[in-house]
Short mmCIF file of C-alpha atoms in Angstrom, two decimals:
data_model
loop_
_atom_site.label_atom_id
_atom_site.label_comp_id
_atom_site.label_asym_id
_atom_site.label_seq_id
_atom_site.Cartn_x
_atom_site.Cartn_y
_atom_site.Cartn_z
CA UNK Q 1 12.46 -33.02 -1.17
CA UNK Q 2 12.05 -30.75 -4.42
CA UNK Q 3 8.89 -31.21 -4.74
CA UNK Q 4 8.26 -30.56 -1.01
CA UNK Q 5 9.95 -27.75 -1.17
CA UNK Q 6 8.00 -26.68 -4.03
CA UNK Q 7 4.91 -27.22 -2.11
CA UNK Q 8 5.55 -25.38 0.66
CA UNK Q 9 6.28 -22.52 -1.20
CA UNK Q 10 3.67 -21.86 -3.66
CA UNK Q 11 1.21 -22.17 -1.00
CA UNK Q 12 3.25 -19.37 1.15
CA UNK Q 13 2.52 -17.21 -2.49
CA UNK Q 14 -1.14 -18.72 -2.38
CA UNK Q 15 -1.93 -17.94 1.00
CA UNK Q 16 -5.02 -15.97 0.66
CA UNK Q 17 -6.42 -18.98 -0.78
CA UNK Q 18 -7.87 -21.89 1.26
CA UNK Q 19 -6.43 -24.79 -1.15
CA UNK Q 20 -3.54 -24.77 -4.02
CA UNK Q 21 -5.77 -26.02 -7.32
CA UNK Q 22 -3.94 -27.46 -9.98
CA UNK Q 23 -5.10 -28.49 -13.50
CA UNK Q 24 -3.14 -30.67 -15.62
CA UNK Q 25 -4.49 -30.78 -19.03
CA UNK Q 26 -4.00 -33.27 -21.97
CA UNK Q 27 -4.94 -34.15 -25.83
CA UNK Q 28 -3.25 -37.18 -27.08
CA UNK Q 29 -2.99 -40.54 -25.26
CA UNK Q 30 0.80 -40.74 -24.70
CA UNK Q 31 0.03 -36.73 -22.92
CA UNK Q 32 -2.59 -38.67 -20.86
CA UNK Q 33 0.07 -41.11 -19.52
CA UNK Q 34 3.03 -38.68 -18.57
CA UNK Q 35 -0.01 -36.35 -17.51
CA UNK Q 36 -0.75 -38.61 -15.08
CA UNK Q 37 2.02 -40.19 -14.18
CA UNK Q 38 3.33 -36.63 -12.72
CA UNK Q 39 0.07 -36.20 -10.49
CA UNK Q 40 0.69 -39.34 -9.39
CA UNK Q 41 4.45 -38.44 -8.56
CA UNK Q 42 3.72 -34.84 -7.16
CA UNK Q 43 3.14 -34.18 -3.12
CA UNK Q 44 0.06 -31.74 -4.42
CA UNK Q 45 -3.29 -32.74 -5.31
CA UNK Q 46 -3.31 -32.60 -9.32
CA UNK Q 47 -7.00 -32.58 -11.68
CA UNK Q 48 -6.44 -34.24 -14.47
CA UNK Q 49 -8.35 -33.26 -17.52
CA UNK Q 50 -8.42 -34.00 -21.59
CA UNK Q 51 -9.28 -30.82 -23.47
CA UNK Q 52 -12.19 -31.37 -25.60
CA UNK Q 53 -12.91 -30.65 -28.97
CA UNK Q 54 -15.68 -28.83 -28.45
CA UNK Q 55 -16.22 -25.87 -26.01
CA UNK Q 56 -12.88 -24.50 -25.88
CA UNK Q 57 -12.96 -21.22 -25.27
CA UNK Q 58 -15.29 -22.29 -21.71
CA UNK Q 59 -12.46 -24.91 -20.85
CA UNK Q 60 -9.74 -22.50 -20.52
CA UNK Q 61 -11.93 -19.99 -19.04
CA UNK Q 62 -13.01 -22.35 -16.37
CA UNK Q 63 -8.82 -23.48 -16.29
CA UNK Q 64 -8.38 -19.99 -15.54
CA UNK Q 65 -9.60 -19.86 -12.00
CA UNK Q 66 -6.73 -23.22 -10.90
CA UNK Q 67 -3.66 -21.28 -9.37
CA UNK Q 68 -1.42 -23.88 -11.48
CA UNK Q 69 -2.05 -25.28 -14.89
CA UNK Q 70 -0.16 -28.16 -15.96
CA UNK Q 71 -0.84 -28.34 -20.20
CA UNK Q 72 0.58 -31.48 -21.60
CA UNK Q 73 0.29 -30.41 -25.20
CA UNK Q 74 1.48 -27.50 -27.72
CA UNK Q 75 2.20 -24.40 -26.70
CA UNK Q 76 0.29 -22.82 -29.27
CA UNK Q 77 -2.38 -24.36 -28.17
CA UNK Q 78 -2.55 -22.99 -24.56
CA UNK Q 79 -1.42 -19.56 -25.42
CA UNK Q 80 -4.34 -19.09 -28.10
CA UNK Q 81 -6.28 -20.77 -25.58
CA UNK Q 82 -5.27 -18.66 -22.50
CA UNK Q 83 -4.82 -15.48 -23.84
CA UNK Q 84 -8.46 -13.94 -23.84
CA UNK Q 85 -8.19 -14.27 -19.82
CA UNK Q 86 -4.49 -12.48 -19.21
CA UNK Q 87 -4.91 -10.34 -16.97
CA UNK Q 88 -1.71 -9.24 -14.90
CA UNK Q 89 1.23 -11.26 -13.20
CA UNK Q 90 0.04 -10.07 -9.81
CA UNK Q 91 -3.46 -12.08 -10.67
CA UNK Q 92 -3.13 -14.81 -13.26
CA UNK Q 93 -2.32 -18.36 -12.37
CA UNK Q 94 1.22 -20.41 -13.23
CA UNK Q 95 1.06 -21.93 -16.42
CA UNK Q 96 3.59 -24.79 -17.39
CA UNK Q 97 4.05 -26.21 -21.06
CA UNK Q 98 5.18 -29.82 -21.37
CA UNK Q 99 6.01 -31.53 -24.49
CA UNK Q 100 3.74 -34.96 -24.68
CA UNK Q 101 7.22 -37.07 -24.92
CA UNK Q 102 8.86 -35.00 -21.57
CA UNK Q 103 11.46 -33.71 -22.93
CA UNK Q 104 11.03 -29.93 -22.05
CA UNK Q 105 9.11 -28.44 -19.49
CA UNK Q 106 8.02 -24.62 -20.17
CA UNK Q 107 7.59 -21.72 -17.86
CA UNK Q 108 4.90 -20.00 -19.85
CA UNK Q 109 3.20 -17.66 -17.49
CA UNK Q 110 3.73 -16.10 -14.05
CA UNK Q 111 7.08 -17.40 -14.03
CA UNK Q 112 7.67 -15.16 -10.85
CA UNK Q 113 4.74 -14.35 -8.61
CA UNK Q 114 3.07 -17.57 -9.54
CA UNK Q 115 5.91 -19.91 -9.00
CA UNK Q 116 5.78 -21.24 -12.83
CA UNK Q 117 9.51 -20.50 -13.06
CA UNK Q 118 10.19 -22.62 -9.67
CA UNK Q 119 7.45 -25.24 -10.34
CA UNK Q 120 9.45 -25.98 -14.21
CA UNK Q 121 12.43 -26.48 -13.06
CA UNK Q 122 10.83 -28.69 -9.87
CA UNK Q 123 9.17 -30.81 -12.68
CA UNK Q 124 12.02 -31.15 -15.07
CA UNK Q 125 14.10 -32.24 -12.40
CA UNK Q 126 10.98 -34.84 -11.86
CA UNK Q 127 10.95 -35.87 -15.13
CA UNK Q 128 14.41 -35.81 -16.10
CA UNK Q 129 13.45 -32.96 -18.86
CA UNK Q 130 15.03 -29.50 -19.87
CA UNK Q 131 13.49 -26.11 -17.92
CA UNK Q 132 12.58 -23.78 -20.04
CA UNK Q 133 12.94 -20.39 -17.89
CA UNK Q 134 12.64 -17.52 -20.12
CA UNK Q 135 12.91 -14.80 -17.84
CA UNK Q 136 15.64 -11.77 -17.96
CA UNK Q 137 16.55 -11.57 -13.87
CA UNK Q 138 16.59 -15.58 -14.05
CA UNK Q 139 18.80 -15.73 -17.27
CA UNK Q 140 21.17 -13.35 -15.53
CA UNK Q 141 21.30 -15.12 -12.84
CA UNK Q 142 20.02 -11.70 -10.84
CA UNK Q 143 17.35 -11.39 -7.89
CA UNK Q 144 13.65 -11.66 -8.48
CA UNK Q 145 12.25 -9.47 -5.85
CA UNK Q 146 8.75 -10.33 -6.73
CA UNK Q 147 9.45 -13.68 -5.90
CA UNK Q 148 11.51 -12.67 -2.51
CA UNK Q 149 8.22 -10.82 -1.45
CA UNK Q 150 5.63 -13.68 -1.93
CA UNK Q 151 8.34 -15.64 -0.51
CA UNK Q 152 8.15 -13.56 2.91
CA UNK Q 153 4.08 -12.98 2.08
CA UNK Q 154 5.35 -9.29 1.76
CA UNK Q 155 3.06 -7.20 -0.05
CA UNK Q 156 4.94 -5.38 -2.77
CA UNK Q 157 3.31 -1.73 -2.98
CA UNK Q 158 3.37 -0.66 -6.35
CA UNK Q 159 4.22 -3.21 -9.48
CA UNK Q 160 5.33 -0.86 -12.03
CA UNK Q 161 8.22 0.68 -9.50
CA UNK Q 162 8.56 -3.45 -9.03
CA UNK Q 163 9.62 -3.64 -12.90
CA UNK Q 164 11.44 -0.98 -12.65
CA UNK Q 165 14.12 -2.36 -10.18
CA UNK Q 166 14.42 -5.32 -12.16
CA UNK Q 167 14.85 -2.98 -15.30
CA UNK Q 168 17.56 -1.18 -12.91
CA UNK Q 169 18.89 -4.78 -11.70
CA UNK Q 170 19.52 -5.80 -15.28
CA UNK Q 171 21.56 -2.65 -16.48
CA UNK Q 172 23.77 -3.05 -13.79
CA UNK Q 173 22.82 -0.59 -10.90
CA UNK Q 174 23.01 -0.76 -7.27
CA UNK Q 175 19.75 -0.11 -5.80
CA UNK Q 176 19.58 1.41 -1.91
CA UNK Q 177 17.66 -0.69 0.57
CA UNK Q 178 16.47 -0.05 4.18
CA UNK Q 179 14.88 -2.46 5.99
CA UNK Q 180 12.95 -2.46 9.24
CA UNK Q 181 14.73 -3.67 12.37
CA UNK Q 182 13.47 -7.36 12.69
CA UNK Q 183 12.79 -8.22 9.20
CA UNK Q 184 15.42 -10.57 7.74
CA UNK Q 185 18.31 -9.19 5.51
CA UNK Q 186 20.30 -11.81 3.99
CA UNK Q 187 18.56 -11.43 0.50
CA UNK Q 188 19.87 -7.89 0.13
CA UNK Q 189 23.37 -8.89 0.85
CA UNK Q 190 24.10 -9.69 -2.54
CA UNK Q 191 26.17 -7.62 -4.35
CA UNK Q 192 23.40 -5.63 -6.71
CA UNK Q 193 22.07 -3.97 -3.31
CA UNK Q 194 23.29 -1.65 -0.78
CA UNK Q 195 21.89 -2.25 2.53
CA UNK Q 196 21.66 1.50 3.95
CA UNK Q 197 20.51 2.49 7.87
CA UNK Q 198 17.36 4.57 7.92
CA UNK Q 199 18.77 8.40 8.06
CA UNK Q 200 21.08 7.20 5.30
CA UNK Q 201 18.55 5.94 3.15
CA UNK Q 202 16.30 8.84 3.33
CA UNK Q 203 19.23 11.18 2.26
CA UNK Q 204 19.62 9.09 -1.45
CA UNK Q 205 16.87 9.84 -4.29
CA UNK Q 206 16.00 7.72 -6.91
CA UNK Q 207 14.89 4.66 -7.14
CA UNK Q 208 15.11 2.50 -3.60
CA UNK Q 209 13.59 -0.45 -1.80
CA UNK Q 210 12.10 -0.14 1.89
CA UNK Q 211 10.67 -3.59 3.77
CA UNK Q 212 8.29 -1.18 6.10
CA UNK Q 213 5.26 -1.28 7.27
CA UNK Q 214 5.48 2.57 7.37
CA UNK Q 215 5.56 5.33 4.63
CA UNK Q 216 8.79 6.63 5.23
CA UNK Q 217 9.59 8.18 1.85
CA UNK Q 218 7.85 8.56 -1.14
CA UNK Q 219 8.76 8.78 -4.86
CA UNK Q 220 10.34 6.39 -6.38
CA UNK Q 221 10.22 4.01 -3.14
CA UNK Q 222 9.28 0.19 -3.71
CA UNK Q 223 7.90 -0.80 -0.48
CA UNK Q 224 7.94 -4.71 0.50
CA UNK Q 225 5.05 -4.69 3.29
CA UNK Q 226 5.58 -6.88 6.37
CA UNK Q 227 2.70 -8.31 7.59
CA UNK Q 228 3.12 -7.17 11.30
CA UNK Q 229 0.79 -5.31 12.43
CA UNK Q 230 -2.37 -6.30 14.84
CA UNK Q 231 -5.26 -4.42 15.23
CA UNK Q 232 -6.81 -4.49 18.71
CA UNK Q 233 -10.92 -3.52 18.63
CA UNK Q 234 -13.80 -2.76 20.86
CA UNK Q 235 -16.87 -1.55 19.55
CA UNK Q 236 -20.44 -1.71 19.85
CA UNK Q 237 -22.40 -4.27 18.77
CA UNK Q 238 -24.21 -3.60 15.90
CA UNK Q 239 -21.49 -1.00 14.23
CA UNK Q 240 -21.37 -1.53 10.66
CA UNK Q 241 -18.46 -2.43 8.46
CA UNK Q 242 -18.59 1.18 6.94
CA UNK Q 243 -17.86 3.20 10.26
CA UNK Q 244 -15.15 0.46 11.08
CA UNK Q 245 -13.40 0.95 7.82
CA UNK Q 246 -13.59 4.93 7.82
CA UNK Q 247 -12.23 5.27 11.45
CA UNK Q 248 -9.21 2.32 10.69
CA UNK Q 249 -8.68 4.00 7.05
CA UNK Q 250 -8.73 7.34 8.66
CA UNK Q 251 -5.82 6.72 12.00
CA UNK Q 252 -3.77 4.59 9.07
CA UNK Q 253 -3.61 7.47 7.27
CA UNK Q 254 -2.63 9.65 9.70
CA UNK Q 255 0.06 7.96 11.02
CA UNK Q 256 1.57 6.81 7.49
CA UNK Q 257 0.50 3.15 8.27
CA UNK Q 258 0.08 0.90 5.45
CA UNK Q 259 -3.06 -1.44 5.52
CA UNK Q 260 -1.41 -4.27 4.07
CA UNK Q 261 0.47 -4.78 6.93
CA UNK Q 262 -3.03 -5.49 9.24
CA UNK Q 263 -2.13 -9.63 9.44
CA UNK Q 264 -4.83 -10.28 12.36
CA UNK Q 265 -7.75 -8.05 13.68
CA UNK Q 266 -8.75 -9.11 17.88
CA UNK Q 267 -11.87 -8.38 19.82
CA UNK Q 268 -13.64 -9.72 22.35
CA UNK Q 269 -16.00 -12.93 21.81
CA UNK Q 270 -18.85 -11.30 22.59
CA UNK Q 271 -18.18 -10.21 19.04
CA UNK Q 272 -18.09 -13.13 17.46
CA UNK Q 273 -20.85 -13.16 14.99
CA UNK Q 274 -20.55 -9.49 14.09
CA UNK Q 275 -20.72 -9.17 10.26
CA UNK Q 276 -19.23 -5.36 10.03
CA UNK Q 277 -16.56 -6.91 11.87
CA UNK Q 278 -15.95 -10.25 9.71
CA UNK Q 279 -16.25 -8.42 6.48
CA UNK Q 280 -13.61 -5.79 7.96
CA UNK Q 281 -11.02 -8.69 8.30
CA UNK Q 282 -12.30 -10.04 4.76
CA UNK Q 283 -11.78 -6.53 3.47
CA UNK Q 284 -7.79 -6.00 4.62
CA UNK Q 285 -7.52 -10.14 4.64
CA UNK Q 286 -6.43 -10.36 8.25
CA UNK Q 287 -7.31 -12.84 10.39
CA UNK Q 288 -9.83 -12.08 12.91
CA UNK Q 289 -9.03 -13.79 16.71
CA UNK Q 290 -11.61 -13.75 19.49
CA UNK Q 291 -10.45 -13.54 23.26
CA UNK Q 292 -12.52 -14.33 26.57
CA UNK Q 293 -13.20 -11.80 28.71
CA UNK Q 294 -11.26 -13.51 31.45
CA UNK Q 295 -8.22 -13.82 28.92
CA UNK Q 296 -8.33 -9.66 28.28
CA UNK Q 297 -8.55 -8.88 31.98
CA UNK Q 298 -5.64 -11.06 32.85
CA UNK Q 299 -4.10 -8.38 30.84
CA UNK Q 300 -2.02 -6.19 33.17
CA UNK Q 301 -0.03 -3.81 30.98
CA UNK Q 302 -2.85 -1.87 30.14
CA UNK Q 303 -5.10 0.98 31.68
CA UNK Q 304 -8.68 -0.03 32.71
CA UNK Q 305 -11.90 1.93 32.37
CA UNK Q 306 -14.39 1.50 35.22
CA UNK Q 307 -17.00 2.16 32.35
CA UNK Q 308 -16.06 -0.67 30.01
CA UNK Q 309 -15.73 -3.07 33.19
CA UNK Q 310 -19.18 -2.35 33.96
CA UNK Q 311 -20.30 -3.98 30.60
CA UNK Q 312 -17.08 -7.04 29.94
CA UNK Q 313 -15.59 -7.13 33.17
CA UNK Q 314 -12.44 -6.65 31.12
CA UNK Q 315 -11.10 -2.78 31.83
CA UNK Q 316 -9.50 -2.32 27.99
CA UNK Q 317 -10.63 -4.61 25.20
CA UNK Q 318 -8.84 -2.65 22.26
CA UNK Q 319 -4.99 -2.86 24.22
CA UNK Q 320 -5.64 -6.16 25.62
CA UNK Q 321 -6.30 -7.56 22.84
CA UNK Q 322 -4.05 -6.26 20.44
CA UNK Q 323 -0.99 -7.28 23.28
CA UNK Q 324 -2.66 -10.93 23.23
CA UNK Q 325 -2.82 -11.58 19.51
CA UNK Q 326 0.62 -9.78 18.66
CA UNK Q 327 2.26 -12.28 21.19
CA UNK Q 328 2.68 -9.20 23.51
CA UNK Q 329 4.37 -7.08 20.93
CA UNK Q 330 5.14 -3.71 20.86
CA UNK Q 331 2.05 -1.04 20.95
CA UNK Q 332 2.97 1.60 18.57
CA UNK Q 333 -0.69 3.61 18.87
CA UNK Q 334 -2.00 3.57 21.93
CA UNK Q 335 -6.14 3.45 22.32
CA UNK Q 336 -7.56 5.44 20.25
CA UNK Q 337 -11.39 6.66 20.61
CA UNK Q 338 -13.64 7.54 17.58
CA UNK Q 339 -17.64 7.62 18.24
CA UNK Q 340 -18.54 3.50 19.19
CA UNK Q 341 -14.99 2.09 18.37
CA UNK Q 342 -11.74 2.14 19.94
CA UNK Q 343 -8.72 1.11 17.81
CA UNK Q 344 -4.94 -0.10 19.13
CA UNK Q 345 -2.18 -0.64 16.95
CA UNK Q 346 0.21 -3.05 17.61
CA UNK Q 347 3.45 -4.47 16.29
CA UNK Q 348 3.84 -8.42 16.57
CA UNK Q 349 6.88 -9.99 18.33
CA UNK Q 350 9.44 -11.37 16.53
CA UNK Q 351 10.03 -15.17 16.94
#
């Protein structure tokens, strides 16, 4: 069930990536056998690979792109190994350290953000072995809210005001939160924070946390970004990806609107092999949805245009579809017309 648990997890924190790829990598024979034995025991698909003797600067650069290593071996060996690729927590993979006779199992790299932390102790309690968990908020026993946001697939808005709160967390300090009606709370129940109500958290400076899809305050504001909102589109065929992101970028703007939040971009199917449109949803990694033209007139809670009937029988393809794919939501920005694309904003219901 740890293991499951594990699972589910780290692919919630690897979601923008189609499969979970873990390496586990050996050099001795007795490394090759526990190696193995723990892919074998894991619910996760695990490549198992010897390091070779020669070539092995392009073997860790290739081990680079796996969103888990697994190095049976010396530490030394994958940190002079690894370190010409470290690039930043936010990007670089989880990288566990286990002794060849399983007796301690280290969290080397992206203990947080890339489950390394969570995956050690998952393994040592596998193995029977000692976690090695080096980092300060886990060795007080504090929050990680890194980790809370890739556990909600939050986007965390600025990394250094991240590190900051946990600098803050560690010294002792309360820190103000607000969050969003709808988004869960219990996390921020603990003791370290004090959950505030919006006109009460606007009045305190210094350094804060808002979950928000909204710019509500700036400064010294860490911002946890649901992924909530759904964009509703009509446009004409043949509009390119540039005019798209301009006019999107542009009312997001205006209306304090962060573009992390985007989680699924709706048309109609007659749109379905638009490329301005697919590399739009690529671009702010939402998930594009296609609806009939039969499904978007069935749509009553909208206003219709004669004009746009004449051409997808459908009276409002940007509302309709934004109410469709948000699971009739709130709209929070009504249709919006700019040149050969209309844009609605919508709000998704909560379950």
């Amino acid at each position: 069930m740890l293991i499951q648990s594990f699972t589910k997890k780290i692919s919630n924190m690897n979601s923008e990536k189609n499969n979970l790829r873990v390496l586990g990598m050996y050099i001795t024979t007795s490394a090759h056998k526990l190696c193995t034995q723990l892919a074998n025991k894991l619910s996760f698909s695990v490549e198992v690979k010897k390091l070779p003797k020669d070539n092995f600067r392009n073997f860790f650069k290739e081990a680079f792109k796996y969103d888990v290593i697994i190095a049976v071996m010396a530490t030394g060996i994958v940190v002079r190994g690894l370190a010409p690729f470290i690039k930043s927590k936010q990007t670089d993979p989880a990288v566990i350290v286990i002794d060849e006779k399983g007796k301690f199992v280290i969290s080397l790299l992206s203990g947080h953000i890339g489950g390394a932390n969570m995956l050690a102790r998952e393994i040592a309690n596998l193995i029977n072995a000692t976690p090695v968990i080096t980092t300060s908020s886990d060795i007080n026993n504090l929050p990680a809210v890194d980790v809370y946001a890739k556990e909600m697939n939050y986007t965390i808005s600025d990394f250094k005001i991240c590190k900051d709160v946990a600098m803050a967390l560690i010294k002792g300090k309360k820190i103000p939160v607000y969050v969003e009606t709808g988004e869960p709370k219990h996390f921020f129940r603990q003791p370290c924070f004090q959950l505030l109500d919006k006109k009460s958290f606007l009045k305190i400076d210094g350094l804060k946390i808002a979950v928000s899809e909204k710019l509500i305050c700036s400064n010294d504001t860490l911002y946890l970004i649901p992924k909530r909102l759904v964009l509703g589109m009509g446009f004409h065929r043949g509009l390119d990806f540039e005019a798209m992101m301009a006019f999107v970028k542009s009312q997001f703007k205006i209306r304090k609107l962060f573009l992390d939040a985007v989680k699924i971009i709706a048309t109609i199917d007659k749109r379905n092999n638009e490329k301005g449109f697919f590399t739009l949803c690529d671009t702010i990694k939402a998930t594009p949805i296609f609806f009939s033209e039969n499904e978007l007139a069935a749509v009553s809670a909208v206003t219709q245009s004669e004009v746009v009937k004449k051409y997808h029988f459908s009276g409002n393809v940007s509302e309709a579809a934004a109410l469709l794919a948000s699971n009739h939501g709130k709209i929070i920005v009504s249709k919006i017309k700019g040149g050969n694309i209309t844009l609605c904003i919508a709000k998704e219901k909560y379950l």
